[in-house]
Amino acid sequence: MADFGLHTYQQEVVERALKGENIIIWLPTGGGKTRAAVYVAKKHLETTPNAKVMVLVNKVHLVDQHYNKEFEPYLGHTFIIKKVSGENKEKDFFGLVVQQSQVVICTAQILYNALINKEEARHVELSDITLLIIDECHHTQKEEVYNKVMRLYVEKKLKGEKPLPQILGLTASPGTGGAKTLDKAVEHVLEICANLDSAIVSAKEYASELKEVVPRPRKIFKIVKERIKDPFGDHLISMMNTIHSRMGLPPDFRLKECGTQEYEADVVNLEQRGVQEKNRPLAQCALHLRQYNDALLINDTLRMIDAYRSLEEYYSKKRTNPIDETDTFLLELFEENQVELRNLAMDSRFENPKMDELQSTLLEQFRSGVPSRAIIFSKTRKSIHCLKDWVLTNRALQEAGIKADILTGAGNGITYMTQNEQAEIIKNFRMGSLNLLISTSVAEEGLDIPECNLVVRYGLLTNEIAQQQASGRARARNAQYAFVAQAGGREDRRERINEYLEELTGQAIGRVQTMTPQEFCSKITQLQEMAVTCTKIELKRQAEKRSRNTASSFQLSCRGCFTPVASGSDIKLVENMYINVNPAFKNHYNVGDKPTLERSFKDWEPGCKISCKKCNKKWGNEIKYMKCAIMPNLAIKNFALGSPGQEWPPVKKWKDVPFTVEDFNFKEYCQENNPDLLD
């Protein structure tokens, strides 16, 4: 193991995997889980006939990272290694790639698609794989794609079908799954083990070495007092109360306190109720109240001007096409109060004390004389953009030599980053041209971030897993993990709960590890049988629900204005997209700009964004299929469902609609709409 530079504690945790057992490696962030997995993969390839190693990750950027940083440098000179993600064309003939490779690194979705796709060039069997490595394996639960892959594995295992791959899971923390007691936390850990068909191992004999190699940062609570006065926030609440009195709240509904997550959940439920009842004033007022509540949450975390700008940006898009008196009332309410809100937001006497504490925390580190790197973790893409603006316009922070930029998740849209942009930011951070990253949760998990002297969690309400992963970024000697919050506030309470849950996780894992092999295996099998049975029952229930309804009996209406625009029978399924094949549908929408995607697709290409002609509600985007047929690809969350005599609650995903969507037949479509395409 010397050529790999494995520490003794790493050798300890891979011992059972080297014997062919299914295990989960539990080591803290920075503990070298991936390097240990590469070593297991190497030994497996050297000792197993016709070995095939599959490495699954849950985020696209980790495909390149694992390939470039770990697997290619250590195994590439001896074995054929391929990386596949939605960003490259190999996904379209994934089955062939697997046949021709010895190690494949890919996103879990690509493997799952290949397991259920019967097309020869794309199909893969679990029996083709001899070692399945699952990164960040605590995500193997509920409807996560990792769990969908492992359900197929467990079903085969329970039927006695062989061969099946050896499983190697990697995690910094399985968490407690929301449990607050030891018994419930043990149940959660056992459920993760059952889902992965694996035992969980950690450093025991060499735990002291692990603590030396991966020291825990010094934790500092930066607690500030509540604002004495908040006239800006008070004015927002008075505007919200005006909307409350206008919207016609259902008599059975009582709203929680404004400016809380609970209030946000309330107005989300009200909007859904308004959609189901086709009550547009209720639905629209609820949508606007959510924006005001977001502004209150921003005001609680960031600057008042950031909260004001969030509302200003929202209403600037609403000025163009109010379609009824509800829209006019909501727009006029903001415009009548806009000047007052702006003046209050600019009054420095009432600024957020948390920002002062954040400033002093950063200055303490960057004025220390020690070359420093730091990360601020915050909740939303909007908040990190606001924090970057604050840092760049703050004279004291600039004079301290702070060079900041943001890091967000990969995706499409103005607030996301491309993979290349992510890589460039991290490279600049490593080289020193940047010394402060302001990041969403993307940097908590998996990304190869250089050692930091300071990690700050700011304005965050997350679970114990995210807290542990964030603190694990403070790896430099004498590093600090700072938590900035209001005394007794929701973030303060959550952070202290997370500390308890972190301890509870360790206790639960310890309890599981002390079970006898017979007791453990019996419990795991019991949980697996229960999970398979529950899945079958749920699938049967969904199928029966759909079979009771015909697609043609459903009507789709715009969620923004409730204009009827399509029949359920107009919707067909192609390439995991839900398209409207009725040519008359184009009369209902406007065409916008065309997004740029880094990746390409075999049979289709993305087209322009589309939105409702009446209210400008975003609906989805057009696609060009087989280089000739232009059709709208719709997101069901943007529509209301109805059928004769019944209104249905809105759904977020097409899989939850109460009717069966048929597969798209390209030949039939051409015959009906454009026979010339078949010539």
XYZ file of C-alpha atoms in Angstrom:
679
model
C 0.000 0.000 0.000
C 3.060 2.227 0.176
C 2.821 3.361 -3.490
C -0.643 4.728 -2.710
C 0.518 6.545 0.390
C -2.329 5.086 2.432
C -2.357 5.881 6.115
C -2.735 2.990 8.517
C -6.331 3.960 9.307
C -7.142 3.773 5.577
C -5.614 0.308 5.419
C -7.799 -0.634 8.378
C -11.075 0.482 6.761
C -10.419 -1.287 3.423
C -9.470 -4.611 5.004
C -12.915 -6.213 4.645
C -13.414 -4.815 1.139
C -10.180 -6.504 0.049
C -11.759 -9.793 1.162
C -14.690 -9.173 -1.193
C -17.218 -8.012 1.412
C -19.780 -5.272 0.790
C -18.869 -2.327 3.008
C -19.498 1.370 3.570
C -16.373 3.360 4.457
C -17.216 6.057 7.006
C -14.415 8.630 7.211
C -14.588 12.417 7.703
C -14.212 14.905 4.860
C -10.524 14.975 3.972
C -9.965 11.490 5.397
C -9.047 9.959 2.028
C -12.116 7.840 1.236
C -11.635 8.128 -2.528
C -7.941 7.181 -2.373
C -8.862 4.129 -0.313
C -11.497 3.215 -2.918
C -8.934 3.515 -5.735
C -6.715 1.081 -3.860
C -9.594 -1.393 -3.446
C -10.371 -1.020 -7.173
C -6.732 -1.737 -8.107
C -6.573 -4.905 -6.005
C -9.957 -6.006 -7.330
C -8.849 -5.525 -10.959
C -5.648 -7.465 -10.308
C -7.314 -10.431 -8.601
C -10.773 -10.786 -10.206
C -11.219 -12.479 -13.616
C -12.938 -10.186 -16.164
C -13.152 -7.445 -13.551
C -15.314 -4.427 -14.272
C -15.329 -1.507 -11.822
C -18.115 1.085 -11.919
C -17.704 4.316 -9.927
C -20.938 6.223 -9.315
C -21.131 9.894 -8.348
C -24.175 12.056 -7.701
C -22.967 15.262 -9.371
C -21.617 15.790 -12.878
C -18.490 17.730 -11.825
C -17.345 14.795 -9.672
C -16.971 12.584 -12.769
C -14.049 14.676 -14.034
C -12.655 15.206 -10.544
C -12.485 11.507 -9.669
C -11.065 10.678 -13.098
C -8.399 13.418 -13.151
C -7.369 13.429 -9.485
C -7.587 9.780 -8.436
C -8.428 6.967 -10.829
C -6.506 7.996 -13.953
C -3.229 8.887 -12.133
C -3.172 5.638 -10.131
C -4.787 3.150 -12.532
C -4.640 4.705 -16.002
C -1.247 3.306 -16.937
C -2.477 -0.269 -16.410
C -6.233 -0.294 -16.989
C -8.702 1.170 -19.488
C -10.641 3.928 -17.715
C -13.562 5.862 -19.173
C -15.555 8.774 -17.773
C -19.152 9.319 -18.856
C -21.627 12.043 -17.928
C -24.499 13.890 -19.527
C -21.855 16.277 -20.842
C -20.400 13.822 -23.380
C -21.695 11.607 -26.188
C -20.546 8.295 -24.688
C -23.810 8.172 -22.733
C -25.625 7.386 -25.997
C -23.739 4.087 -26.365
C -22.981 3.489 -22.707
C -23.353 -0.286 -22.987
C -20.533 -0.428 -25.540
C -18.352 1.837 -23.389
C -18.784 -0.533 -20.436
C -17.897 -3.562 -22.586
C -14.675 -1.913 -23.788
C -13.508 -0.557 -20.408
C -12.234 -1.906 -17.105
C -13.141 1.135 -15.006
C -16.080 3.442 -15.753
C -16.770 6.633 -13.787
C -20.240 8.061 -14.335
C -23.221 9.760 -12.759
C -25.679 7.356 -11.142
C -28.462 8.462 -13.496
C -26.521 7.221 -16.514
C -26.082 3.752 -15.017
C -29.741 3.608 -13.964
C -30.868 4.617 -17.454
C -28.650 1.886 -18.916
C -30.014 -0.752 -16.530
C -33.628 -0.107 -17.600
C -32.912 0.652 -21.291
C -33.112 -2.476 -23.450
C -31.433 -0.950 -26.519
C -28.277 -3.017 -27.000
C -25.820 -0.147 -27.432
C -27.048 1.488 -24.216
C -27.999 -1.471 -22.000
C -25.956 -2.694 -19.045
C -26.691 -5.561 -16.646
C -25.664 -5.467 -13.010
C -23.964 -8.812 -13.661
C -21.605 -7.001 -16.084
C -20.129 -5.150 -13.083
C -17.891 -6.840 -10.515
C -17.247 -3.863 -8.180
C -19.683 -0.969 -7.727
C -18.233 2.051 -5.881
C -20.836 4.579 -4.691
C -19.543 8.021 -3.697
C -21.489 10.076 -1.109
C -23.519 6.927 -0.516
C -25.652 8.436 2.278
C -27.875 9.550 -0.614
C -28.935 5.914 -1.121
C -32.419 6.404 0.280
C -36.006 7.199 -0.697
C -36.322 8.103 -4.404
C -32.697 9.144 -4.923
C -31.200 7.623 -8.078
C -28.572 5.727 -6.039
C -31.433 3.928 -4.319
C -33.131 3.158 -7.635
C -29.936 1.414 -8.772
C -29.612 -0.462 -5.499
C -33.280 -1.511 -5.537
C -32.567 -3.414 -8.744
C -29.595 -5.010 -6.964
C -31.600 -5.915 -3.844
C -34.455 -7.413 -5.884
C -31.986 -9.697 -7.675
C -30.280 -10.582 -4.390
C -33.562 -11.583 -2.741
C -34.447 -13.755 -5.763
C -31.044 -15.457 -5.502
C -29.904 -14.151 -8.902
C -26.142 -14.096 -9.400
C -23.563 -12.806 -10.120
C -23.923 -9.420 -8.448
C -21.210 -6.795 -7.991
C -19.353 -6.215 -4.766
C -20.507 -2.907 -3.201
C -18.205 -0.232 -1.775
C -19.937 2.860 -0.368
C -18.168 6.063 0.701
C -19.566 8.656 3.103
C -18.483 11.315 5.583
C -21.745 10.829 7.469
C -24.912 8.789 6.972
C -26.718 11.227 9.282
C -29.695 10.321 11.446
C -32.402 10.701 8.803
C -34.214 13.251 10.950
C -34.190 10.985 14.013
C -33.703 12.622 17.410
C -33.334 9.437 19.507
C -30.661 6.764 19.441
C -33.044 3.919 18.578
C -34.458 5.821 15.589
C -30.969 6.850 14.471
C -29.887 3.190 14.594
C -32.893 2.332 12.407
C -31.782 4.960 9.879
C -28.184 3.685 9.737
C -29.465 0.114 9.328
C -31.733 1.293 6.516
C -28.764 2.845 4.676
C -26.821 -0.405 5.215
C -29.790 -2.422 3.904
C -30.190 -0.194 0.857
C -26.498 -0.693 0.073
C -26.457 -4.336 1.231
C -23.321 -3.415 3.162
C -21.791 -3.266 6.626
C -20.408 0.089 7.803
C -16.746 0.330 8.832
C -14.690 3.093 10.397
C -11.265 3.626 11.910
C -11.147 1.957 15.331
C -7.648 0.692 16.093
C -6.045 3.674 14.334
C -8.605 6.347 15.232
C -5.902 8.439 16.923
C -3.936 8.572 13.650
C -7.079 9.728 11.831
C -7.513 12.580 14.325
C -3.892 13.593 13.759
C -4.160 13.489 9.946
C -7.597 15.140 9.792
C -7.701 17.556 12.746
C -11.069 19.062 13.623
C -11.177 22.850 13.266
C -11.709 25.076 16.270
C -15.386 25.985 16.353
C -16.417 29.535 17.193
C -19.978 30.735 17.716
C -20.275 34.368 16.603
C -23.588 35.284 18.199
C -25.091 38.747 17.752
C -27.977 40.496 19.455
C -31.280 41.082 17.707
C -31.796 44.397 15.904
C -33.243 46.957 18.308
C -35.408 48.375 15.506
C -36.214 47.107 12.025
C -38.430 49.690 10.275
C -37.719 48.178 6.842
C -38.901 44.729 7.963
C -41.883 46.259 9.783
C -42.949 48.065 6.603
C -42.765 44.820 4.595
C -44.971 43.082 7.169
C -47.551 45.890 7.000
C -47.689 45.430 3.205
C -48.127 41.689 3.665
C -51.025 42.318 6.058
C -52.653 44.463 3.363
C -52.451 41.493 0.987
C -53.818 39.161 3.694
C -56.928 41.304 4.037
C -57.450 41.380 0.256
C -56.822 37.745 -0.691
C -59.774 36.121 1.060
C -57.998 33.674 3.340
C -59.932 30.416 3.796
C -61.600 30.446 7.244
C -59.852 27.186 8.192
C -56.378 28.582 7.451
C -54.154 30.451 9.947
C -50.837 31.833 8.719
C -47.658 31.495 10.779
C -45.361 34.396 11.647
C -44.124 36.444 8.683
C -40.428 36.064 7.849
C -40.167 32.386 8.782
C -39.775 29.115 6.874
C -43.116 28.033 8.353
C -44.847 31.040 6.789
C -43.241 30.160 3.449
C -44.678 26.635 3.699
C -48.101 28.161 4.438
C -48.156 30.397 1.360
C -46.886 27.549 -0.838
C -49.875 25.496 0.362
C -52.216 28.440 -0.257
C -50.965 28.842 -3.828
C -51.513 25.125 -4.472
C -55.001 25.392 -2.997
C -55.727 28.392 -5.211
C -54.559 26.446 -8.277
C -56.685 23.417 -7.399
C -59.769 25.572 -6.779
C -59.040 27.810 -9.809
C -59.072 30.732 -7.358
C -56.657 33.115 -9.077
C -56.725 35.922 -6.447
C -55.755 33.405 -3.740
C -53.028 31.799 -5.877
C -51.496 35.073 -7.065
C -51.582 36.753 -3.656
C -49.841 33.687 -2.198
C -47.106 33.876 -4.868
C -46.473 37.553 -4.090
C -46.516 36.921 -0.345
C -43.754 34.378 -0.854
C -41.641 37.090 -2.498
C -42.228 39.420 0.462
C -41.362 36.606 2.854
C -38.158 35.945 0.885
C -37.335 39.642 1.274
C -37.835 39.362 5.049
C -35.528 36.325 5.157
C -32.909 38.216 3.115
C -33.291 41.221 5.428
C -32.649 38.896 8.373
C -29.460 37.521 6.797
C -28.021 40.130 4.431
C -28.316 43.879 3.846
C -31.634 45.705 3.691
C -30.753 46.881 0.172
C -30.400 43.243 -0.932
C -33.938 42.545 0.296
C -35.255 45.655 -1.449
C -33.541 44.747 -4.738
C -35.039 41.248 -4.677
C -38.533 42.791 -4.662
C -37.598 45.461 -7.192
C -36.332 42.789 -9.594
C -39.475 40.678 -9.129
C -41.875 43.565 -9.791
C -39.902 44.906 -12.738
C -40.962 41.725 -14.578
C -44.596 42.118 -13.498
C -45.150 45.600 -14.934
C -45.615 44.491 -18.549
C -48.846 42.493 -18.536
C -51.215 42.592 -15.542
C -54.231 40.561 -16.674
C -56.809 41.303 -13.970
C -57.549 43.475 -10.929
C -55.561 41.165 -8.619
C -52.390 41.784 -10.658
C -53.133 45.531 -10.709
C -53.664 45.646 -6.919
C -50.424 43.775 -6.177
C -48.369 45.879 -8.589
C -49.809 49.172 -7.322
C -49.199 48.157 -3.702
C -45.485 47.754 -4.382
C -45.203 50.883 -6.524
C -46.978 53.019 -3.900
C -44.509 51.845 -1.235
C -41.388 51.582 -3.376
C -39.835 54.955 -2.497
C -40.440 54.451 1.227
C -38.923 50.952 1.101
C -35.849 52.213 -0.747
C -35.320 55.044 1.752
C -35.616 52.669 4.712
C -33.216 50.192 3.058
C -30.590 52.944 2.723
C -30.759 53.992 6.406
C -27.509 52.648 7.902
C -28.782 53.085 11.480
C -30.849 49.906 11.125
C -28.414 47.704 9.197
C -28.089 43.986 9.920
C -25.703 43.345 12.890
C -24.866 39.895 11.475
C -23.081 41.565 8.562
C -20.870 43.493 11.007
C -19.997 40.237 12.778
C -19.247 38.535 9.452
C -16.963 41.423 8.529
C -15.041 41.238 11.810
C -14.685 37.438 11.454
C -13.141 37.829 7.999
C -10.881 40.701 9.030
C -9.638 38.763 12.061
C -8.432 35.990 9.713
C -7.117 38.047 6.810
C -5.319 40.596 9.014
C -3.639 37.857 11.072
C -0.478 37.876 8.960
C -0.994 34.217 8.033
C -1.586 33.470 4.312
C -5.273 32.607 4.370
C -7.985 30.881 2.390
C -11.612 30.986 3.487
C -15.058 29.796 2.413
C -18.393 31.332 3.313
C -21.304 28.915 2.941
C -24.698 30.494 2.431
C -28.128 29.167 1.527
C -29.126 30.376 -1.934
C -27.560 31.471 -5.205
C -29.170 34.862 -4.633
C -27.536 35.239 -1.211
C -24.032 34.404 -2.422
C -24.316 36.968 -5.228
C -25.349 39.548 -2.623
C -22.433 38.584 -0.365
C -19.970 38.890 -3.250
C -21.293 42.382 -4.025
C -20.903 43.263 -0.339
C -17.293 42.020 -0.177
C -16.267 43.790 -3.383
C -17.785 47.107 -2.256
C -16.568 46.920 1.359
C -13.477 49.109 1.766
C -12.187 47.380 4.921
C -12.393 43.925 3.332
C -10.695 45.116 0.150
C -7.897 46.787 2.125
C -7.363 43.473 3.959
C -6.527 41.889 0.585
C -9.642 39.743 0.222
C -10.150 38.534 -3.362
C -13.543 36.876 -3.570
C -15.698 35.037 -6.064
C -18.738 32.787 -5.991
C -19.104 29.038 -6.481
C -22.488 27.554 -7.346
C -23.797 24.281 -8.690
C -23.519 23.390 -12.360
C -26.634 23.899 -14.452
C -28.416 26.108 -16.938
C -29.562 29.619 -16.178
C -28.048 32.943 -15.247
C -27.394 32.061 -11.596
C -25.741 28.680 -12.304
C -22.180 27.947 -13.389
C -20.834 25.697 -16.098
C -18.394 22.945 -15.158
C -15.591 24.890 -16.811
C -16.447 27.982 -14.772
C -16.432 25.888 -11.580
C -13.037 24.429 -12.454
C -11.600 27.881 -13.208
C -12.812 29.299 -9.882
C -11.335 26.378 -7.907
C -8.054 26.632 -9.859
C -7.803 30.352 -9.035
C -8.562 29.588 -5.389
C -5.827 26.943 -5.329
C -3.290 29.238 -7.066
C -4.030 32.167 -4.747
C -5.513 34.684 -7.168
C -8.681 34.153 -5.105
C -8.600 33.693 -1.339
C -12.315 33.745 -0.466
C -14.996 31.504 -1.954
C -18.630 32.377 -1.340
C -20.494 29.183 -2.002
C -23.768 27.351 -1.895
C -23.798 23.754 -0.664
C -21.992 22.617 -3.866
C -18.630 23.056 -2.088
C -19.746 21.141 1.013
C -19.830 17.774 -0.677
C -17.257 16.158 -2.915
C -15.513 19.053 -4.659
C -11.730 19.076 -4.401
C -11.299 22.356 -2.524
C -7.827 23.309 -1.175
C -7.236 23.447 2.583
C -8.885 26.436 4.248
C -7.950 28.360 7.383
C -11.496 29.576 7.905
C -14.935 28.208 7.084
C -17.971 30.363 7.868
C -21.538 29.082 7.812
C -23.786 32.076 7.346
C -27.576 32.209 7.238
C -27.928 28.446 6.941
C -30.573 26.017 8.138
C -29.237 22.607 7.144
C -28.910 19.124 8.589
C -26.015 17.551 10.454
C -24.533 16.005 7.299
C -24.096 19.400 5.605
C -22.660 20.862 8.813
C -20.041 18.103 9.090
C -19.098 18.388 5.423
C -18.746 22.168 5.637
C -16.579 22.027 8.762
C -14.450 19.392 7.007
C -13.353 22.062 4.526
C -11.364 23.757 7.310
C -8.422 21.350 7.010
C -5.422 23.634 7.509
C -3.581 23.460 10.835
C -5.229 25.652 13.480
C -8.195 26.245 11.182
C -11.403 27.819 12.435
C -15.021 26.961 11.770
C -17.138 30.023 12.499
C -20.871 30.167 12.822
C -22.525 33.590 12.633
C -26.103 33.878 13.883
C -28.534 35.863 16.000
C -28.754 34.836 19.650
C -31.565 32.313 20.043
C -32.451 32.605 16.338
C -33.429 29.720 14.106
C -29.888 29.212 12.707
C -28.398 29.216 16.208
C -30.910 26.617 17.395
C -30.372 24.439 14.320
C -26.583 24.497 14.633
C -26.726 23.337 18.241
C -29.196 20.589 17.304
C -26.798 19.516 14.550
C -23.970 19.174 17.078
C -26.147 16.778 19.059
C -27.156 14.875 15.908
C -23.511 14.509 14.867
C -22.793 12.784 18.179
C -25.963 10.718 17.797
C -24.833 9.534 14.349
C -21.575 8.245 15.813
C -23.408 6.472 18.615
C -25.835 4.876 16.150
C -23.021 3.622 13.930
C -21.248 2.250 17.013
C -24.410 0.376 18.001
C -24.750 -1.121 14.501
C -21.082 -2.146 14.454
C -21.492 -4.098 17.701
C -24.311 -6.271 16.305
C -23.367 -9.908 15.683
C -22.989 -10.837 11.990
C -26.082 -13.056 12.227
C -28.176 -10.335 13.888
C -26.991 -7.734 11.357
C -27.665 -9.923 8.298
C -31.102 -10.896 9.585
C -32.067 -7.258 10.164
C -30.714 -6.164 6.773
C -32.633 -8.884 4.926
C -35.805 -7.997 6.818
C -35.467 -4.322 5.858
C -34.725 -5.225 2.237
C -37.784 -7.464 1.955
C -39.937 -4.733 3.478
C -38.546 -2.089 1.081
C -39.126 -4.273 -2.003
C -42.681 -5.065 -0.880
C -43.468 -1.390 -0.202
C -42.097 -0.386 -3.607
C -44.245 -2.981 -5.371
C -47.354 -1.874 -3.462
C -46.716 1.783 -4.327
C -46.116 1.019 -8.020
C -49.313 -1.045 -8.125
C -51.237 1.766 -6.431
C -49.950 4.321 -8.939
C -50.744 2.040 -11.895
C -54.282 1.437 -10.617
C -54.768 5.169 -10.109
C -53.684 5.888 -13.676
C -55.751 3.066 -15.142
C -58.921 4.598 -13.677
C -58.391 7.755 -15.756
C -57.920 8.326 -19.471
C -55.477 10.985 -20.617
C -58.123 12.540 -22.862
C -60.352 13.262 -19.853
C -57.759 15.642 -18.395
C -57.310 19.269 -19.264
C -54.106 21.241 -18.719
C -54.489 24.921 -17.876
C -51.772 27.535 -17.449
C -50.910 27.759 -13.761
C -50.576 31.527 -14.032
C -53.901 32.499 -15.611
C -55.872 29.198 -15.675
C -56.424 29.407 -19.436
C -57.177 25.896 -20.809
C -54.400 25.075 -23.281
C -54.114 21.303 -23.799
C -55.615 17.855 -23.341
C -53.787 15.133 -21.451
C -53.863 13.060 -24.644
C -51.724 15.721 -26.391
C -48.791 14.779 -24.132
C -46.349 12.058 -25.192
C -43.144 10.748 -23.633
C -39.832 10.786 -25.519
C -36.269 10.676 -24.119
C -37.596 11.356 -20.586
C -39.291 14.518 -21.884
C -43.006 15.230 -22.014
C -43.917 16.905 -25.290
C -47.151 18.296 -26.683
C -47.742 16.831 -30.151
C -50.820 18.931 -30.969
C -49.795 21.537 -33.594
C -52.535 23.898 -32.361
C -50.759 24.234 -28.989
C -48.302 26.736 -30.504
C -51.141 29.263 -30.652
C -51.045 29.473 -26.848
C -47.391 30.384 -26.296
C -44.696 32.942 -27.049
C -41.164 31.936 -27.975
C -38.246 33.392 -26.021
C -34.481 33.104 -26.130
C -32.569 29.874 -26.725
C -30.473 28.588 -23.789
C -26.942 27.364 -24.449
C -26.083 23.891 -23.176
C -22.590 22.447 -22.838
C -23.790 18.979 -23.753
C -25.360 17.495 -26.880
C -27.985 14.787 -27.370
C -28.295 11.959 -29.876
C -31.805 12.428 -31.298
C -32.780 15.940 -30.267
C -31.493 19.417 -29.580
C -32.860 22.082 -27.212
C -34.794 25.003 -28.656
C -36.217 28.277 -27.389
C -37.939 28.880 -24.059
C -41.716 29.154 -24.221
C -44.216 31.035 -22.059
C -47.969 31.615 -21.856
C -49.218 34.131 -24.407
C -51.721 35.570 -21.916
C -49.803 35.864 -18.625
C -46.175 35.134 -19.623
C -45.927 32.157 -17.240
C -42.885 30.044 -18.174
C -43.912 26.625 -19.496
C -40.721 24.928 -20.701
C -38.859 24.949 -23.990
C -39.118 23.720 -27.559
C -37.036 20.807 -28.797
C -36.073 19.807 -32.328
C -36.494 16.044 -32.617
C -34.679 14.039 -35.308
C -33.496 17.353 -36.821
C -36.939 18.172 -38.177
C -39.878 18.094 -35.742
C -40.135 21.135 -33.444
C -42.283 20.409 -30.377
C -42.788 21.980 -26.924
C -41.272 20.144 -23.948
C -43.419 21.027 -20.928
C -42.823 21.121 -17.172
C -46.023 19.933 -15.466
C -45.311 22.139 -12.421
C -46.315 25.100 -14.611
C -49.820 23.770 -15.269
C -53.051 23.064 -13.408
C -54.885 19.755 -13.916
C -58.599 19.304 -14.244
C -61.093 16.635 -15.315
C -64.923 16.648 -15.605
C -66.433 17.248 -12.179
C -63.077 17.255 -10.370
C -60.143 19.584 -9.795
C -56.829 17.927 -9.028
C -54.008 19.203 -6.820
C -51.019 20.509 -8.808
C -48.076 18.127 -9.250
C -44.359 18.848 -9.501
C -43.347 15.928 -11.723
C -44.958 14.107 -14.613
C -44.587 10.766 -12.851
C -47.235 11.957 -10.389
C -49.988 12.791 -12.915
C -53.116 10.624 -12.455
C -53.155 9.271 -16.013
C -50.833 7.278 -18.272
C -48.696 9.215 -20.734
C -48.108 7.206 -23.915
C -44.720 6.920 -25.634
C -44.114 9.200 -28.604
C -44.426 7.555 -32.032
C -42.372 9.606 -34.485
C -43.696 7.853 -37.594
C -47.291 8.326 -36.525
C -46.609 11.989 -35.696
C -45.147 12.592 -39.156
C -48.050 10.859 -40.890
C -50.544 13.061 -39.066
C -48.688 16.361 -39.222
C -46.059 16.332 -41.963
C -45.975 13.287 -44.283
C -43.164 14.887 -46.313
C -40.752 14.132 -43.443
C -41.119 10.424 -44.180
C -40.060 10.727 -47.827
